[in-house]
Each structure stands twice: as structure tokens, then as C-alpha cells.
Short mmCIF file of C-alpha atoms in Angstrom, two decimals:
data_model
loop_
_atom_site.label_atom_id
_atom_site.label_comp_id
_atom_site.label_asym_id
_atom_site.label_seq_id
_atom_site.Cartn_x
_atom_site.Cartn_y
_atom_site.Cartn_z
CA MET B 2 -17.09 -26.97 4.19
CA LEU B 3 -14.25 -28.92 3.13
CA ARG B 4 -15.27 -29.79 -0.33
CA SER B 5 -16.37 -26.37 -0.87
CA CYS B 6 -13.32 -25.06 -0.19
CA VAL B 7 -11.47 -27.11 -2.36
CA SER B 8 -13.89 -26.54 -5.57
CA ARG B 9 -13.41 -22.95 -4.34
CA LEU B 10 -9.54 -23.54 -4.80
CA ARG B 11 -10.32 -25.56 -7.69
CA MET B 12 -11.97 -22.89 -9.51
CA LEU B 13 -8.83 -20.34 -8.46
CA ALA B 14 -6.73 -22.78 -9.96
CA VAL B 15 -8.49 -24.05 -13.11
CA LEU B 16 -8.16 -20.57 -15.58
CA GLY B 17 -3.85 -21.16 -14.24
CA GLY B 18 -1.83 -21.88 -17.57
CA PRO B 19 1.14 -24.53 -16.13
CA PRO B 20 3.13 -23.57 -13.90
CA GLY B 21 7.02 -22.49 -14.76
CA VAL B 22 5.75 -20.53 -17.87
CA ALA B 23 9.68 -18.76 -18.35
CA PRO B 24 9.32 -15.02 -17.27
CA LEU B 25 9.44 -11.72 -19.60
CA PRO B 26 13.15 -10.98 -19.70
CA ALA B 27 13.57 -8.19 -17.35
CA LYS B 28 13.60 -4.54 -18.72
CA ASP B 29 15.33 -1.66 -17.10
CA PRO B 30 13.25 -0.15 -14.85
CA TRP B 31 13.37 3.31 -15.30
CA SER B 32 12.35 2.87 -19.00
CA PRO B 33 8.68 3.25 -19.57
CA ARG B 34 7.06 -0.01 -19.46
CA VAL B 35 5.72 -1.54 -23.28
CA ASN B 36 2.23 -2.57 -22.58
CA PRO B 37 2.32 -5.93 -21.33
CA GLY B 38 -1.43 -6.84 -20.99
CA ALA B 39 -1.44 -6.43 -25.28
CA GLY B 40 1.68 -8.03 -25.92
CA ARG B 41 1.18 -11.34 -24.23
CA ARG B 42 -2.56 -10.93 -25.73
CA GLU B 43 -1.09 -10.93 -29.10
CA ARG B 44 1.15 -13.52 -28.20
CA ALA B 45 -1.54 -16.64 -26.85
CA ALA B 46 -3.69 -15.33 -29.69
CA LYS B 47 -5.38 -18.47 -31.15
CA PRO B 48 -7.08 -18.64 -34.62
CA GLY B 49 -10.71 -17.29 -34.95
CA CYS B 50 -9.96 -15.61 -31.31
CA VAL B 51 -12.62 -12.16 -31.11
CA SER B 52 -10.39 -9.84 -29.64
CA GLY B 53 -11.87 -7.22 -27.40
CA ASP B 54 -14.80 -9.70 -26.75
CA PRO B 55 -14.61 -10.06 -22.93
CA ARG B 56 -16.05 -13.37 -23.31
CA SER B 57 -12.99 -14.70 -25.19
CA PHE B 58 -10.84 -12.31 -22.81
CA SER B 59 -9.66 -14.25 -20.14
CA SER B 60 -8.35 -17.29 -22.62
CA GLU B 61 -6.52 -14.56 -24.63
CA VAL B 62 -3.70 -13.95 -21.80
CA ILE B 63 -0.84 -16.14 -20.83
CA HIS B 64 -1.78 -17.35 -17.33
CA MET B 65 1.50 -16.79 -15.52
CA ASP B 66 1.18 -17.99 -11.94
CA LEU B 67 3.77 -15.51 -10.62
CA SER B 68 3.41 -17.33 -6.89
CA LEU B 69 6.35 -19.18 -7.97
CA PRO B 70 9.87 -18.64 -7.25
CA ASN B 71 11.95 -16.27 -8.99
CA PRO B 72 15.56 -14.93 -9.52
CA SER B 73 14.45 -12.45 -7.05
CA TRP B 74 13.70 -14.24 -4.17
CA SER B 75 16.34 -14.19 -0.94
CA GLU B 76 16.99 -17.74 0.42
CA ASP B 77 14.72 -17.55 3.24
CA MET B 78 11.79 -16.97 0.96
CA ARG B 79 13.05 -20.06 -0.80
CA LEU B 80 13.41 -22.24 1.84
CA LEU B 81 9.69 -21.15 3.16
CA PHE B 82 8.29 -21.78 0.19
CA ASP B 83 10.08 -24.99 -0.32
CA GLN B 84 8.56 -25.94 3.58
CA PHE B 85 4.77 -25.29 1.84
CA MET B 86 5.17 -26.69 -1.11
CA LYS B 87 6.09 -29.96 1.43
CA LYS B 88 3.17 -29.11 3.53
CA SER B 89 0.97 -29.27 0.45
CA GLU B 90 2.18 -32.81 -0.60
CA ASP B 91 -0.84 -34.41 1.69
CA GLY B 92 -3.41 -32.03 0.28
CA SER B 93 -3.96 -30.45 3.78
CA TRP B 94 -2.07 -27.13 2.29
CA LYS B 95 -3.24 -25.37 -1.06
CA HIS B 96 -0.58 -23.07 -2.77
CA LEU B 97 -2.29 -20.75 -4.52
CA PRO B 98 -1.95 -18.84 -8.03
CA SER B 99 -1.99 -15.71 -8.54
CA TYR B 100 -1.93 -13.49 -11.89
CA LYS B 101 -1.39 -9.98 -13.40
CA SER B 102 -4.66 -9.04 -13.21
CA LYS B 103 -8.02 -10.41 -11.52
CA PHE B 104 -9.98 -10.57 -14.48
CA THR B 105 -8.37 -14.15 -15.53
CA GLN B 106 -9.30 -15.54 -11.85
CA ARG B 107 -12.84 -14.52 -11.19
CA THR B 108 -14.68 -13.78 -14.70
CA GLU B 109 -18.06 -15.59 -13.98
CA ASP B 110 -18.26 -13.38 -10.91
CA ILE B 111 -17.00 -9.85 -12.05
CA LYS B 112 -19.30 -10.23 -14.84
CA ILE B 113 -22.51 -10.54 -12.24
CA TYR B 114 -21.05 -7.66 -9.59
CA PHE B 115 -19.09 -5.19 -12.22
CA PRO B 116 -21.94 -5.23 -15.72
CA ASP B 117 -20.04 -2.12 -17.03
CA ALA B 118 -16.63 -4.06 -17.11
CA LYS B 119 -17.11 -4.89 -20.72
CA LEU B 120 -17.29 -1.01 -21.20
CA MET B 121 -13.97 -0.34 -19.85
CA LYS B 122 -12.08 -3.19 -21.92
CA GLU B 123 -9.77 -0.26 -23.14
CA LYS B 124 -8.24 -0.16 -19.76
CA LEU B 125 -8.33 -3.75 -19.16
CA SER B 126 -5.34 -3.34 -21.64
CA GLN B 127 -3.66 -1.69 -19.33
CA ALA B 128 -5.03 -2.84 -15.85
CA GLN B 129 -3.19 -4.94 -13.62
CA LEU B 130 -3.71 -6.02 -10.20
CA PHE B 131 -1.80 -3.46 -7.81
CA PRO B 132 0.13 -6.14 -6.12
CA ARG B 133 1.64 -7.37 -9.31
CA SER B 134 2.47 -4.52 -10.98
CA PHE B 135 6.17 -4.49 -10.19
CA GLU B 136 9.28 -5.96 -12.21
CA GLU B 137 11.10 -8.84 -10.42
CA GLY B 138 11.97 -8.53 -7.11
CA LEU B 139 11.46 -4.65 -6.81
CA GLY B 140 8.02 -4.73 -5.06
CA PHE B 141 6.24 -7.04 -3.74
CA GLU B 142 7.39 -10.77 -3.74
CA TYR B 143 4.89 -13.12 -2.27
CA ALA B 144 3.24 -16.45 -2.59
CA MET B 145 0.05 -17.48 -0.56
CA PHE B 146 -0.81 -21.35 0.99
CA HIS B 147 -4.61 -22.33 2.10
CA ASN B 148 -4.92 -25.03 4.61
CA CYS B 149 -8.08 -26.12 4.56
CA VAL B 150 -7.86 -28.72 7.69
CA GLU B 151 -7.55 -24.90 9.56
CA ASP B 152 -9.26 -23.07 7.18
CA ARG B 153 -6.08 -20.41 7.26
CA THR B 154 -4.35 -18.77 4.78
CA VAL B 155 0.09 -17.66 4.78
CA CYS B 156 1.36 -15.64 2.91
CA ILE B 157 5.07 -15.37 2.67
CA PHE B 158 5.86 -11.80 1.64
CA GLN B 159 9.29 -10.63 0.61
CA GLY B 160 9.22 -6.26 0.01
CA GLY B 161 11.54 -4.81 -2.39
CA PRO B 162 13.53 -1.72 -2.80
CA TYR B 163 10.77 0.11 -4.41
CA LEU B 164 8.20 -0.15 -1.05
CA GLN B 165 10.38 2.10 0.75
CA GLY B 166 8.69 3.81 3.42
CA VAL B 167 11.26 5.52 6.16
CA PRO B 168 14.43 5.02 4.39
CA GLY B 169 15.23 1.25 5.00
CA PHE B 170 12.41 0.11 6.01
CA LEU B 171 8.63 -1.09 4.24
CA HIS B 172 6.19 1.60 3.30
CA GLY B 173 3.29 1.33 6.30
CA GLY B 174 0.79 1.52 2.59
CA ALA B 175 2.98 -1.43 1.40
CA ILE B 176 2.42 -3.25 4.53
CA ALA B 177 -1.16 -2.81 4.39
CA THR B 178 -1.40 -3.41 0.64
CA MET B 179 -0.40 -7.02 1.62
CA ILE B 180 -2.98 -7.20 4.56
CA ASP B 181 -5.70 -6.44 2.45
CA ALA B 182 -4.15 -8.64 -0.26
CA THR B 183 -4.12 -11.48 2.41
CA LEU B 184 -7.25 -10.95 4.14
CA GLY B 185 -9.06 -10.83 0.66
CA MET B 186 -7.81 -14.18 -0.26
CA CYS B 187 -8.22 -15.70 3.31
CA ALA B 188 -12.11 -14.41 2.72
CA ILE B 189 -12.65 -15.46 -1.03
CA VAL B 190 -11.25 -18.75 -0.41
CA ALA B 191 -14.05 -18.79 2.72
CA ILE B 192 -16.95 -17.26 1.31
CA GLY B 193 -16.67 -16.09 -2.17
CA PHE B 194 -16.42 -13.14 -4.07
CA ALA B 195 -16.09 -10.20 -1.02
CA MET B 196 -14.62 -6.81 -0.62
CA THR B 197 -12.96 -4.79 2.30
CA ALA B 198 -15.40 -3.04 4.20
CA SER B 199 -12.65 -1.84 7.20
CA LEU B 200 -9.29 -2.76 8.03
CA ASN B 201 -7.48 -2.30 11.43
CA ILE B 202 -3.75 -2.07 11.56
CA SER B 203 -1.46 -2.10 14.71
CA PHE B 204 2.40 -1.69 13.69
CA LYS B 205 4.27 -3.15 16.10
CA ARG B 206 7.67 -2.86 14.84
CA PRO B 207 9.39 -1.54 11.31
CA ILE B 208 10.13 -4.11 8.96
CA PRO B 209 13.23 -3.89 7.26
CA LEU B 210 13.25 -3.51 3.29
CA GLY B 211 14.47 -6.88 1.43
CA SER B 212 13.78 -8.78 4.48
CA VAL B 213 11.04 -12.10 4.82
CA VAL B 214 7.77 -12.10 6.72
CA VAL B 215 5.03 -14.26 7.27
CA ILE B 216 1.44 -13.28 7.30
CA ASN B 217 -1.29 -15.56 9.04
CA SER B 218 -4.72 -14.81 8.57
CA GLN B 219 -7.62 -16.51 9.23
CA VAL B 220 -11.37 -15.96 9.61
CA ASP B 221 -12.85 -15.09 12.74
CA LYS B 222 -16.14 -15.14 12.96
CA VAL B 223 -19.18 -14.98 10.43
CA GLU B 224 -22.60 -13.98 10.36
CA GLY B 225 -24.42 -14.04 7.35
CA ARG B 226 -22.70 -12.16 4.74
CA LYS B 227 -20.02 -10.27 7.25
CA LEU B 228 -17.03 -12.21 7.40
CA PHE B 229 -14.50 -10.62 10.25
CA LEU B 230 -10.85 -11.84 9.75
CA SER B 231 -7.61 -11.33 11.78
CA CYS B 232 -4.03 -11.73 10.83
CA ASN B 233 -0.55 -11.10 12.05
CA ILE B 234 3.15 -10.30 10.84
CA ARG B 235 5.95 -12.63 12.17
CA SER B 236 9.53 -12.43 10.96
CA VAL B 237 10.34 -16.30 9.34
CA ASP B 238 11.44 -17.74 12.92
CA GLU B 239 7.87 -16.32 14.35
CA LYS B 240 10.03 -14.67 17.43
CA THR B 241 9.27 -11.00 15.90
CA VAL B 242 5.80 -10.11 15.54
CA TYR B 243 5.52 -6.83 13.41
CA SER B 244 2.03 -5.94 12.81
CA GLU B 245 -1.45 -7.07 13.63
CA ALA B 246 -4.55 -6.76 12.12
CA THR B 247 -8.48 -7.31 11.81
CA SER B 248 -10.48 -6.67 9.26
CA LEU B 249 -14.11 -6.76 7.94
CA PHE B 250 -15.11 -8.14 4.80
CA VAL B 251 -18.41 -8.22 2.95
CA LYS B 252 -19.81 -10.39 0.96
CA LEU B 253 -21.64 -8.83 -2.41
CA ASP B 254 -25.33 -9.12 -3.14
CA PRO B 255 -25.22 -9.68 -6.88
CA LYS B 256 -28.62 -8.08 -6.81
CA THR B 257 -26.98 -4.67 -5.39
CA ARG B 258 -24.74 -2.63 -8.03
CA LEU B 259 -21.44 -1.38 -6.66
CA THR B 260 -21.70 2.14 -8.59
CA MET Z 14 0.59 2.33 25.84
CA ILE Z 15 3.46 2.48 23.95
CA ARG Z 16 4.13 -0.44 22.49
CA ARG Z 17 7.44 -2.72 23.54
CA GLY Z 18 9.03 -2.53 20.10
CA PHE Z 19 9.35 0.98 20.24
CA GLN Z 20 9.70 1.84 24.12
CA ALA Z 21 13.35 1.59 23.96
CA VAL Z 22 13.94 3.77 20.96
CA ILE Z 23 11.79 6.17 23.12
CA ARG Z 24 14.44 5.99 25.69
CA LEU Z 25 16.80 6.81 23.53
CA GLY Z 26 15.27 9.58 21.49
CA HIS Z 27 14.94 10.89 24.89
CA HIS Z 28 18.32 10.68 26.22
CA ARG Z 29 19.62 12.50 22.81
CA VAL Z 30 16.52 15.57 22.78
CA LEU Z 31 17.61 16.11 26.63
CA PRO Z 32 21.30 15.23 27.38
CA GLY Z 33 21.58 15.89 30.91
CA ALA Z 34 18.18 16.54 31.69
CA PRO Z 35 15.56 15.53 34.01
CA HIS Z 36 12.76 13.33 31.62
CA ILE Z 37 10.41 16.17 30.56
CA LEU Z 38 7.43 14.29 29.00
CA PRO Z 39 6.72 16.03 25.27
CA ARG Z 40 4.34 19.19 25.99
CA LEU Z 41 1.26 19.83 23.99
CA ASN Z 42 2.19 22.82 22.05
CA ARG Z 43 1.85 22.03 18.60
CA THR Z 44 4.65 23.62 17.06
CA SER Z 45 7.76 23.01 19.44
CA ALA Z 46 6.72 19.83 21.53
CA PHE Z 47 10.29 18.29 20.00
CA GLY Z 48 12.13 20.58 19.23
CA SER Z 49 12.11 21.20 15.52
CA SER Z 50 9.41 24.23 14.78
CA THR Z 51 6.94 23.19 11.79
CA ASP Z 52 8.69 26.38 9.77
CA SER Z 53 12.15 24.76 10.34
CA LEU Z 54 10.83 21.47 9.45
CA VAL Z 55 8.96 22.57 6.08
CA SER Z 56 11.58 24.49 5.35
CA ARG Z 57 14.63 21.55 5.75
CA PHE Z 58 11.69 19.39 3.82
CA CYS Z 59 11.19 21.66 0.85
CA LEU Z 60 14.16 22.02 -0.44
CA GLU Z 61 13.67 25.29 -2.79
CA LYS Z 62 17.19 24.78 -4.30
CA THR Z 63 17.27 21.53 -5.82
CA ASP Z 64 18.27 19.29 -9.02
CA LEU Z 65 15.68 16.45 -7.68
CA LYS Z 66 12.74 16.07 -9.78
CA ASP Z 67 9.68 17.20 -8.24
CA TYR Z 68 6.93 14.31 -9.12
CA ALA Z 69 4.50 16.47 -7.59
CA LEU Z 70 3.91 18.30 -10.87
CA PRO Z 71 0.95 18.35 -13.38
CA ASN Z 72 1.91 16.30 -16.35
CA ALA Z 73 -1.01 14.89 -19.22
CA SER Z 74 -1.87 12.06 -17.15
CA TRP Z 75 -3.64 14.45 -14.74
CA CYS Z 76 -7.68 14.47 -15.21
CA PRO Z 77 -9.46 18.24 -15.39
CA ASP Z 78 -10.53 17.54 -11.77
CA MET Z 79 -7.47 17.26 -10.36
CA LEU Z 80 -5.75 20.03 -12.46
CA ASN Z 81 -8.52 22.20 -11.59
CA LEU Z 82 -8.67 21.90 -8.13
CA TYR Z 83 -4.38 21.82 -8.21
CA GLN Z 84 -4.82 25.57 -9.81
CA GLU Z 85 -7.34 26.37 -6.99
CA PHE Z 86 -4.73 24.96 -4.52
CA LEU Z 87 -2.04 27.02 -6.13
CA GLU Z 88 -3.60 30.29 -5.72
CA LYS Z 89 -4.09 29.72 -2.35
CA THR Z 90 -0.15 28.96 -1.76
CA LYS Z 91 0.05 32.70 -2.50
CA THR Z 92 -2.60 34.00 0.05
CA ASP Z 93 -3.84 31.60 2.60
CA GLY Z 94 -1.00 29.89 3.91
CA TRP Z 95 -0.99 26.91 2.16
CA ILE Z 96 2.42 25.25 0.63
CA LYS Z 97 2.56 22.69 -1.92
CA LEU Z 98 5.14 19.75 -0.36
CA PRO Z 99 7.52 18.37 -3.30
CA SER Z 100 7.51 14.84 -3.77
CA PHE Z 101 10.69 13.02 -4.33
CA LYS Z 102 12.01 9.57 -5.69
CA SER Z 103 12.89 8.73 -2.19
CA ASN Z 104 12.52 9.62 1.04
CA ARG Z 105 15.93 9.80 2.04
CA ASP Z 106 15.65 13.11 -0.99
CA HIS Z 107 13.77 15.02 2.03
CA ILE Z 108 15.59 14.26 5.15
CA GLN Z 109 18.84 15.42 3.50
CA GLY Z 110 22.10 15.55 6.51
CA LEU Z 111 19.75 14.17 8.92
CA LYS Z 112 19.50 10.39 9.72
CA LEU Z 113 17.64 8.10 12.21
CA PRO Z 114 18.41 7.86 15.23
CA PHE Z 115 20.82 5.29 16.84
CA GLY Z 116 19.66 1.66 16.61
CA LEU Z 117 17.42 1.95 13.70
CA ALA Z 118 19.56 3.51 10.81
CA ALA Z 119 19.81 1.08 8.10
CA THR Z 120 22.96 -0.38 7.48
CA SER Z 121 23.59 -0.39 3.88
CA ASP Z 122 22.02 2.86 1.83
CA LYS Z 123 21.26 1.15 -1.68
CA SER Z 124 20.53 4.02 -4.46
CA ASP Z 125 17.31 1.93 -5.80
CA TRP Z 126 15.33 2.62 -3.14
CA ARG Z 127 12.13 4.42 -4.33
CA ILE Z 128 9.16 5.65 -1.80
CA PHE Z 129 6.45 3.60 -2.42
CA THR Z 130 3.84 5.74 -3.58
CA ARG Z 131 6.42 6.66 -6.50
CA CYS Z 132 7.23 3.30 -7.32
CA LEU Z 133 5.48 3.40 -10.56
CA GLN Z 134 7.02 6.10 -12.27
CA VAL Z 135 5.52 6.21 -15.91
CA GLU Z 136 2.85 8.71 -15.99
CA GLY Z 137 -0.86 8.16 -15.17
CA GLN Z 138 0.27 4.17 -14.25
CA GLY Z 139 -0.06 4.09 -11.06
CA TYR Z 140 -0.28 6.90 -7.55
CA GLU Z 141 -0.81 10.62 -9.27
CA TYR Z 142 -1.13 12.34 -6.07
CA VAL Z 143 0.32 16.13 -4.62
CA ILE Z 144 0.18 17.24 -1.20
CA PHE Z 145 -0.67 20.70 0.39
CA PHE Z 146 0.36 21.70 3.67
CA HIS Z 147 -1.24 24.34 6.24
CA PRO Z 148 1.19 24.70 8.57
CA SER Z 149 -0.53 26.54 11.41
CA LYS Z 150 -3.82 25.00 10.86
CA LYS Z 151 -2.14 21.78 10.87
CA LYS Z 152 -4.01 20.10 8.04
CA SER Z 153 -3.43 18.50 4.60
CA ILE Z 154 -4.87 17.73 1.57
CA CYS Z 155 -4.18 15.60 -1.32
CA LEU Z 156 -5.34 15.37 -4.41
CA PHE Z 157 -4.90 11.07 -5.67
CA GLN Z 158 -5.82 10.04 -8.76
CA PRO Z 159 -5.31 5.89 -9.15
CA GLY Z 160 -3.99 5.27 -12.25
CA PRO Z 161 -4.54 1.45 -14.10
CA TYR Z 162 -1.81 -0.34 -11.88
CA LEU Z 163 -3.41 0.35 -8.70
CA GLU Z 164 -6.42 -1.77 -9.74
CA GLY Z 165 -8.69 -4.13 -7.47
CA ALA Z 166 -11.44 -4.74 -8.90
CA PRO Z 167 -11.49 -3.94 -12.34
CA GLY Z 168 -12.02 -0.28 -13.11
CA PHE Z 169 -11.55 0.57 -9.51
CA ALA Z 170 -8.71 1.19 -6.95
CA HIS Z 171 -7.00 -1.09 -4.99
CA GLY Z 172 -8.23 -1.08 -1.37
CA GLY Z 173 -4.37 -1.12 -0.21
CA SER Z 174 -3.55 1.32 -2.25
CA LEU Z 175 -5.75 3.94 -1.48
CA ALA Z 176 -4.91 3.04 2.56
CA ALA Z 177 -1.44 3.64 1.16
CA MET Z 178 -2.22 7.20 -0.39
CA MET Z 179 -3.72 8.21 3.32
CA ASP Z 180 -0.82 6.52 5.03
CA GLU Z 181 1.82 8.54 3.15
CA THR Z 182 -0.41 11.93 3.66
CA PHE Z 183 -0.41 10.83 7.36
CA SER Z 184 3.06 10.79 7.07
CA LYS Z 185 4.03 13.84 5.89
CA THR Z 186 1.59 15.93 8.04
CA ALA Z 187 3.23 14.32 10.83
CA TYR Z 188 6.39 14.49 10.28
CA LEU Z 189 5.88 18.33 9.12
CA ALA Z 190 3.42 19.05 12.49
CA GLY Z 191 5.70 17.35 14.94
CA GLU Z 192 8.54 15.11 14.10
CA GLY Z 193 6.26 11.64 13.37
CA LEU Z 194 8.18 9.15 11.60
CA PHE Z 195 6.42 5.72 12.11
CA THR Z 196 2.68 4.29 11.53
CA LEU Z 197 1.96 3.09 14.61
CA SER Z 198 -1.86 2.31 13.99
CA LEU Z 199 -3.85 2.60 10.72
CA ASN Z 200 -7.86 2.42 11.14
CA ILE Z 201 -9.73 2.45 7.69
CA ARG Z 202 -13.03 2.22 6.91
CA PHE Z 203 -14.23 2.40 3.26
CA LYS Z 204 -17.25 3.29 1.65
CA ASN Z 205 -17.36 3.71 -1.93
CA LEU Z 206 -15.10 2.47 -4.78
CA ILE Z 207 -12.77 4.70 -6.50
CA PRO Z 208 -12.81 4.56 -10.05
CA VAL Z 209 -9.40 4.23 -11.73
CA GLY Z 210 -8.26 7.76 -13.40
CA SER Z 211 -10.69 9.89 -11.12
CA LEU Z 212 -10.16 12.31 -8.57
CA ALA Z 213 -9.81 11.51 -5.16
CA VAL Z 214 -9.57 14.31 -2.24
CA LEU Z 215 -7.89 13.53 1.29
CA ASN Z 216 -8.34 15.57 3.90
CA VAL Z 217 -5.94 14.81 6.83
CA ASP Z 218 -5.99 16.88 10.12
CA VAL Z 219 -3.83 16.34 13.39
CA GLU Z 220 -6.15 15.82 15.75
CA LYS Z 221 -3.78 15.94 18.67
CA ILE Z 222 -0.64 15.42 20.01
CA GLU Z 223 0.00 13.24 23.10
CA ASP Z 224 2.40 10.69 24.81
CA GLN Z 225 4.99 11.28 21.88
CA LYS Z 226 2.24 10.60 19.26
CA LEU Z 227 0.27 12.58 16.58
CA TYR Z 228 -3.46 11.36 16.38
CA MET Z 229 -4.84 12.25 12.90
CA SER Z 230 -8.30 11.56 11.25
CA CYS Z 231 -8.31 11.59 7.06
CA ILE Z 232 -11.67 11.67 4.99
CA ALA Z 233 -11.36 10.44 1.12
CA GLN Z 234 -14.04 11.74 -0.53
CA SER Z 235 -15.15 12.57 -4.49
CA ARG Z 236 -14.55 16.79 -5.24
CA ASP Z 237 -17.66 17.88 -4.88
CA GLN Z 238 -17.87 15.91 -1.32
CA GLN Z 239 -21.16 13.72 -2.78
CA ARG Z 240 -19.12 10.79 -2.38
CA VAL Z 241 -17.48 9.92 0.35
CA TYR Z 242 -14.90 7.24 -0.94
CA ALA Z 243 -13.40 6.31 3.02
CA LYS Z 244 -12.60 7.53 6.12
CA SER Z 245 -9.72 6.81 8.36
CA SER Z 246 -7.78 7.51 11.78
CA GLY Z 247 -3.62 7.08 12.29
CA VAL Z 248 -1.16 6.96 14.99
CA PHE Z 249 2.25 8.08 14.90
CA LEU Z 250 5.20 8.32 16.46
CA GLN Z 251 7.33 11.18 17.62
CA LEU Z 252 11.21 10.30 16.88
CA GLN Z 253 13.54 13.61 16.63
CA LEU Z 254 15.94 12.39 13.33
CA GLU Z 255 19.78 13.24 14.30
CA GLU Z 256 22.23 15.69 12.16
CA GLU Z 257 24.60 13.49 10.26
CA LEU Z 258 28.10 13.44 11.94
CA SER Z 259 30.41 13.90 8.05
CA GLN Z 260 29.28 14.24 4.88
#
């Protein structure tokens, strides 16, 4: 199991470009967003690349790993990140890269489950993976680490000012999005391409906007194509439990179409 | 069962609401369980005379289904008692003159905060939605069109974005129906994917109000109701906001 886990992680990382690629300069959040996907594609286009061909799409985009520290990260967030990177040195933990679009991560799988995806190549230039759709520091700032030995995934998360619900606190929906993203990653590492079937979240305490929290997720049970996962959201010192969640993810059957 | 994290707040809340009076459990009467009637909550929330931009209005990115259903409900606001809820950039704008009870109010009030569901403001990019509320039936309908920046699986909305839209609709319904403020729990069963750019209709009902909690259910489906996208239930904690002492 360890070998398959490692090979899946290698596949996630294989499309990743060199870490530390300089991020785009921060733009005024109030001005309309220039289509970032198209801009990057033009810059990265190699001679002879056929644009619009979905098979070469992934090679045209700069793979910028967004799960790396940037100026918006608070000190707490950086400290935690460094702690986990240190733990990754002996191989028991692994940092999981994260990109603007899921397309760059799972091209082969996506073609099997979404054969119509090639028809939407126009929209692809605009599409962004939801938690990565924000300017630096304004939305979701997060990094995920996977522990191959204990088979659990940890996400360190800092919620920015655009995730507000009750003034001063994170929106329940933003918390739900991060729980879904973390459990999803845990599921993907465990069994490959899986989708959320159900999500059950219990909110214990409101999370202040701008604070750093740790989401610990793990696989509880596997029954055929069903995966039962759970997670909790705690403060950095682990003394405060903010939320708890359980979920069911289902591994997709390549023979059944989703639409 | 009341979670410990909120217990102290509830005790404080009771103290503020009924000074000197014996401890009284909230009544089941939906309109006056917590002192403010739905009508007064709605009129304070809707802020008819305001310079604030209302994002819950049609724009060029709205698909034909969304525009048509919007017009239908706009008609119903004249005849059937429905109200179109405005949607401002921040929840602070909806509760002007009010603040969170002692112990919960944020120490700094940054002006760059934005409500999560209005985080992406370029038309059509993120959440395009409008909520209609029926005060006497305690129901809401949310017309939701997810944009390409809400993508999860290619061409479809991220599960988290639908969860957020459901939580947001629950949140506004809970507040106006009974001063519900914080989400206590959310249970979502996903059935089908929502294609990016298409219309999802969320129907929310208040099932009951008990023990200072509002219980709601929601079903998200296509306009013709042939395709159910997800079903969910949510529980919110009732908490009365306080008047700000100085302006």
C-alpha cells in the first residue's frame, strides 16, 4: 500500500514545474481580472505546440505550485509549513503540490471520466480550481501534507478577508469548501479519482478571519468503491476544536459516465 | 445538545435579552421567538434607501433560465408576498447599527472584508445568485449560477461552492426567520454535478425552531426539477445582535 501511495504522489508531482517559480505580481483586487490562464499559456508556448489541442494543454501551462509560502502567509502559517517540511525530510511525510486547475493534475483520468471535456476547451481557459481562484492572501491560503505511514492528510489553512461570513469570522461555506478539498485530496491519494457523495459537518466554534487552522483528515473505512473519511479542524496549538466532519467519497467507475 | 463552545454565549445572550427576568426557554412561536419579528428583521436587513451596490441583480452573465425565473419571482414579489433580498459586499452592510453580542465582536473592523459568496466580483466569474424570501411561509428560493472560477471537476461546479451557496441561503433564511446567526451543522448529500454556467434552484424551508436552534432543509435542483443536484439540512444557532451604543 505504501508503494501505491508513493506512486500516486509521484504522479501528482510529476506535472509540477520547479518550485519557487515567481508568482505573478499582485493586482488591484477591484480591477477586472485579466484572464490569467490564457496569459500563462502564451508565455509558456513552445514552438511547434498546437494550441487548443487538449492533449498538449497540460504542457503549455506554467505549473506554479500554489502550496508554497508567499508574502500573505502569517508567521504561524510559515512556522507550521517549515515544521511539516522538516518532517518530510525523512520521507514519512510528503508535501502535496496544488495548482490553479485540476486539469494539469489528472489529465489522463479526466479524459476517461469526462470525455466531453475537450468540447469545453474554450471555457477551460477561464476555469480555475475554486480554492485557487483568489489573489494572494485574499482567499484560501493553504498547503497539504500527506503522511504515507499513517495514511492521513494534513492541511494548514489561513482564511483571508474575502471568506467572511458573520463579520470577523470565516463563512461556514468557506470552511465546508476547505473540508471538501482536504478530504478530496485524502481520498485521491488513497484510491485515485473520487468524488464527494456526502459531507456532514459539525461546527463547534467560529473561526476568526485571518487565523491559521490545521485540518487533520484520515480514511476510516473502505468498502469497495466507497471511502469513508473524517477530519477535524483545530487551532495550531491543538487546544481548540473548531469543527468536525465525516464524509463519503466514491471512486468513479470508468465505465459509467457522469452526465 | 448545545456545544460547549456556544454555551457561554447562549447564557450571555439570555442575560442580554431578558434582564432581571427568570430564565425563559425560547418559545416555538416562529415570528417572535427572540424578540424581533420577522418583519422588523426584514426591513432592517433590506435597507431600501442605500447607496450600497446590490449584487443580486441581473447582469450580462446570467443565463436565459436564470433571467426568466428571476422575472417570475419578481412578479411574485408584487402579488404573492415574496421579497427579493439585496446582497451587499459584506455582511456588515446588512446589519448596520447592530453588532455581535459581548465576547464575539471582532476587535478590528477592516474595510476590505467581503462576504464569501461575493468574493469574485467580475460578472459571471464566481457566484451569481439572488435569494427570494417569503416571510410568512419561512421559505427561501435561491437562483444560483456557478461561474468558471468555481470549478471542481472540469466543466462542473466544485462541491464546496454548492455547500457554500447552501450555507449562505440557510444563513439569510435563518437570520430573517428567527435571528439565526452561526451554522451549527451542515449535512449535504450530493447527487449530480452542476454544469458551470447553468442554473441551479435551491429551495430552503425552515422545518422547526427549538432550543434556540433553527432547523432547515434544502434541495438543489434544475429548473424543471428533473435533475436533483443535492439535498441538505442545516442547523443554525439563534443569537440576538445588539444595538451599537455609539455611532
